[in-house]
Tab-separated table of C-alpha atoms in Angstrom:
chain	number	residue	atom	x	y	z
N	1367	VAL	CA	30.382	23.513	62.877
N	1368	TRP	CA	27.154	24.933	61.822
N	1369	PHE	CA	25.356	23.237	64.569
N	1370	ALA	CA	28.020	23.527	67.370
N	1371	SER	CA	28.401	27.242	66.956
N	1372	LEU	CA	24.990	28.141	67.649
N	1373	MET	CA	24.776	25.843	70.462
N	1374	ALA	CA	27.888	26.990	71.928
N	1375	LEU	CA	26.357	30.655	71.915
N	1376	VAL	CA	23.226	29.626	73.411
N	1377	ASN	CA	25.308	27.829	76.270
N	1378	GLN	CA	27.542	30.688	76.824
N	1379	VAL	CA	24.720	33.106	77.051
N	1380	THR	CA	23.179	30.993	79.782
N	1381	MET	CA	26.497	30.499	81.751
N	1382	LEU	CA	27.783	34.119	81.396
N	1383	THR	CA	24.673	35.914	82.323
N	1384	VAL	CA	24.024	33.962	85.284
N	1385	ILE	CA	27.674	33.953	86.745
N	1386	LEU	CA	27.934	37.853	85.791
N	1387	THR	CA	24.709	38.642	87.566
N	1388	GLY	CA	25.168	36.698	90.543
N	1389	ALA	CA	28.885	37.374	91.224
N	1390	ALA	CA	28.433	41.004	90.917
N	1391	LEU	CA	25.666	40.803	93.623
N	1392	ILE	CA	27.687	39.023	95.883
N	1393	ARG	CA	30.910	41.272	95.549
N	1394	GLU	CA	28.844	44.296	96.108
N	1395	ARG	CA	27.357	42.593	99.159
N	1396	GLU	CA	30.920	41.744	100.299
N	1397	HIS	CA	32.428	45.110	99.605
N	1398	GLY	CA	29.396	47.070	101.202
N	1399	THR	CA	28.132	48.668	98.015
N	1400	ILE	CA	24.627	47.459	98.822
N	1401	GLU	CA	24.422	49.605	101.998
N	1402	HIS	CA	25.571	52.551	99.840
N	1403	LEU	CA	22.501	51.776	97.601
N	1404	LEU	CA	20.148	51.414	100.574
N	1405	VAL	CA	20.892	55.082	101.686
N	1406	MET	CA	19.799	56.237	98.326
N	1407	PRO	CA	16.221	56.844	97.309
N	1408	LEU	CA	15.994	53.481	95.644
N	1409	THR	CA	13.678	50.544	96.155
N	1410	SER	CA	14.787	46.791	95.838
N	1411	LEU	CA	12.945	46.790	92.526
N	1412	ASP	CA	15.243	49.704	91.191
N	1413	ILE	CA	18.134	47.713	92.210
N	1414	ALA	CA	17.408	44.586	90.769
N	1415	LEU	CA	16.112	45.953	87.486
N	1416	ALA	CA	19.616	47.906	87.391
N	1417	LYS	CA	21.297	44.532	87.825
N	1418	ILE	CA	19.203	42.884	85.169
N	1419	TRP	CA	19.485	45.525	82.455
N	1420	SER	CA	23.166	46.120	82.829
N	1421	ASN	CA	24.355	42.437	82.582
N	1422	SER	CA	21.663	41.879	79.909
N	1423	LEU	CA	22.830	44.716	77.796
N	1424	VAL	CA	26.436	43.474	78.052
N	1425	ILE	CA	25.756	39.980	77.126
N	1426	LEU	CA	23.357	40.930	74.222
N	1427	LEU	CA	26.037	43.035	72.720
N	1428	ALA	CA	28.511	40.215	73.113
N	1429	ALA	CA	25.984	37.823	71.542
N	1430	THR	CA	25.237	40.340	68.589
N	1431	PHE	CA	29.150	40.648	67.932
N	1432	ALA	CA	29.198	36.429	68.141
N	1433	VAL	CA	26.447	36.039	65.580
N	1434	TYR	CA	27.528	38.469	63.031
N	1435	VAL	CA	31.435	38.309	63.165
N	1436	VAL	CA	32.165	34.845	64.398
N	1437	ILE	CA	29.231	32.689	63.265
N	1438	VAL	CA	28.138	34.218	60.038
N	1439	ARG	CA	31.430	35.837	58.860
N	1440	ALA	CA	34.484	33.674	60.334
N	1441	LEU	CA	32.749	30.475	60.464
N	1442	GLN	CA	30.479	31.053	57.422
N	1443	VAL	CA	27.513	29.302	58.843
N	1444	PRO	CA	24.395	29.720	56.478
N	1445	VAL	CA	21.695	31.462	58.586
N	1446	ALA	CA	18.109	30.696	57.150
N	1447	GLY	CA	16.302	33.140	59.292
N	1448	SER	CA	16.131	36.640	60.945
N	1449	ILE	CA	19.166	37.407	63.043
N	1450	PRO	CA	17.413	40.392	64.884
N	1451	LEU	CA	14.624	37.944	65.746
N	1452	PHE	CA	16.909	35.701	67.058
N	1453	LEU	CA	18.455	38.470	69.110
N	1454	SER	CA	14.971	39.391	70.192
N	1455	GLY	CA	14.896	35.946	71.619
N	1456	VAL	CA	18.142	36.359	73.371
N	1457	ALA	CA	16.804	39.499	75.058
N	1458	VAL	CA	13.876	37.591	76.345
N	1459	TYR	CA	15.754	34.753	77.417
N	1460	LEU	CA	18.233	37.120	79.164
N	1461	PHE	CA	15.551	38.453	81.436
N	1462	PHE	CA	15.131	34.966	82.760
N	1463	ALA	CA	18.881	34.339	83.047
N	1464	THR	CA	19.618	37.629	85.027
N	1465	ALA	CA	16.658	36.887	87.158
N	1466	LEU	CA	18.273	33.416	87.991
N	1467	GLY	CA	21.653	35.032	88.715
N	1468	VAL	CA	19.925	37.624	91.126
N	1469	PHE	CA	18.083	34.542	92.931
N	1470	LEU	CA	21.268	32.433	93.115
N	1471	GLY	CA	23.327	35.427	94.256
N	1472	THR	CA	20.625	36.273	96.939
N	1473	VAL	CA	20.465	32.813	98.103
N	1474	THR	CA	24.130	32.015	98.505
N	1475	ARG	CA	26.398	34.226	100.927
N	1476	THR	CA	29.919	33.556	99.592
N	1477	MET	CA	31.607	32.849	96.045
N	1478	PRO	CA	32.351	29.372	96.680
N	1479	GLN	CA	28.915	28.769	97.418
N	1480	PHE	CA	27.584	30.573	94.403
N	1481	ALA	CA	30.155	28.605	92.133
N	1482	MET	CA	29.056	25.210	93.411
N	1483	LEU	CA	25.256	26.097	92.887
N	1484	VAL	CA	25.842	27.664	89.392
N	1485	ILE	CA	27.833	24.524	88.091
N	1486	LEU	CA	24.885	22.108	89.139
N	1487	ILE	CA	22.104	24.389	87.728
N	1488	ILE	CA	23.804	25.436	84.473
N	1489	VAL	CA	24.898	21.744	83.621
N	1490	ALA	CA	21.341	20.816	84.118
N	1491	LEU	CA	20.075	23.442	81.926
N	1492	GLN	CA	22.479	22.993	79.005
N	1493	MET	CA	22.113	18.954	79.101
N	1494	LEU	CA	18.154	18.967	79.212
N	1495	SER	CA	17.778	22.229	76.880
N	1496	GLY	CA	18.118	20.098	73.775
N	1497	GLY	CA	21.236	21.584	72.733
N	1498	MET	CA	23.504	18.869	73.481
N	1499	THR	CA	21.059	15.917	72.895
N	1500	PRO	CA	17.790	16.133	71.225
N	1501	ILE	CA	14.555	16.442	73.293
N	1502	ASP	CA	12.936	13.565	71.489
N	1503	SER	CA	15.833	11.054	72.465
N	1504	GLN	CA	15.168	11.501	76.197
N	1505	PRO	CA	12.803	9.444	78.372
N	1506	PRO	CA	9.305	10.743	78.444
N	1507	TRP	CA	9.017	11.886	82.038
N	1508	LEU	CA	12.411	13.593	81.504
N	1509	GLN	CA	10.744	15.463	78.530
N	1510	ALA	CA	7.868	16.565	80.738
N	1511	ILE	CA	10.236	18.067	82.932
N	1512	THR	CA	12.123	19.898	80.433
N	1513	PHE	CA	9.195	21.787	79.345
N	1514	PHE	CA	9.363	23.804	82.503
N	1515	LEU	CA	12.957	24.832	81.648
N	1516	PRO	CA	13.155	28.277	79.732
N	1517	SER	CA	16.582	26.880	78.244
N	1518	ARG	CA	14.622	24.447	76.140
N	1519	HIS	CA	12.420	26.990	74.690
N	1520	PHE	CA	15.122	29.247	73.903
N	1521	VAL	CA	16.995	26.428	72.139
N	1522	SER	CA	14.116	25.558	70.064
N	1523	VAL	CA	13.533	29.051	69.205
N	1524	ALA	CA	17.186	29.604	68.210
N	1525	GLN	CA	17.144	26.371	66.070
N	1526	ALA	CA	13.994	27.071	64.485
N	1527	ILE	CA	15.009	30.645	63.432
N	1528	MET	CA	18.738	30.135	62.374
N	1529	TYR	CA	18.226	26.670	61.088
N	1530	ARG	CA	14.697	26.459	59.461
N	1531	GLY	CA	13.978	29.962	58.796
N	1532	ALA	CA	10.897	30.102	61.062
N	1533	GLY	CA	9.222	33.620	61.506
N	1534	PHE	CA	7.911	35.263	64.745
N	1535	GLY	CA	4.285	33.480	63.744
N	1536	ASN	CA	6.096	30.108	64.230
N	1537	VAL	CA	8.058	30.877	67.586
N	1538	TRP	CA	5.638	33.202	69.400
N	1539	PRO	CA	4.372	30.477	71.786
N	1540	SER	CA	8.002	29.790	72.584
N	1541	PHE	CA	8.748	33.650	73.297
N	1542	VAL	CA	5.497	33.913	75.447
N	1543	THR	CA	6.492	30.585	77.523
N	1544	VAL	CA	10.123	32.044	78.227
N	1545	THR	CA	8.554	35.556	79.188
N	1546	LEU	CA	5.882	33.995	81.638
N	1547	MET	CA	8.567	32.027	83.063
N	1548	ALA	CA	11.095	34.788	83.400
N	1549	PHE	CA	8.541	36.922	85.055
N	1550	ALA	CA	7.641	34.103	87.773
N	1551	PHE	CA	11.372	33.744	88.238
N	1552	PHE	CA	11.941	37.461	88.608
N	1553	ALA	CA	9.141	37.787	91.297
N	1554	ALA	CA	10.840	35.030	93.173
N	1555	ALA	CA	14.085	36.620	93.011
N	1556	LEU	CA	12.563	40.069	93.934
N	1557	MET	CA	10.971	38.689	96.977
N	1558	LEU	CA	13.933	37.184	98.144
N	1559	PHE	CA	16.188	40.055	97.615
N	1560	ARG	CA	13.819	42.348	99.613
N	1561	ARG	CA	14.027	39.897	102.368
N	1562	SER	CA	17.814	40.229	102.148
N	1563	ILE	CA	17.948	43.869	102.197
N	1564	ALA	CA	15.518	44.288	104.949
N	1565	SER	CA	17.678	42.036	107.140
N	1566	ARG	CA	20.385	44.490	106.836
């Protein structure tokens, strides 16, 4: 219960963030809301950041509720470290997950396409993150690939803080890694989003 509860939260944060962000973008494109935004004095950066921060805030509030009410009180999981530090890690990871949602929502044109792509990507992110099976039990070549997955670093941060009581001094390299990967992915998502808007 102690292990599964935290890993379930990590997996749900990934899945819900990507789906909410990408689905919202596709639905707005289908209903013509994007065209309404284009006639306003907004840049593509403004629109993308609005998608990212609005969805991130909703998921962060839900994650906070899940940690304090479900994991700590209902399931009585002993937390060794700082919950605010863990939630800071969630906030950093949400930047990547929402950027991924914008990227997938821009690449795909319909909800069925988006759903199929999300299934493939989320399953890979969850299975290779170390939340289902330890990274050390994976083949060496696969371990090298997982280093480039922000979900792996997020899971290691979550486990270190919540289970082993690690402080910021222990987990800051993972924080920096996830942040850099998130910015790189956001730049790619923004470039595609700008192309999508320019073609309208």
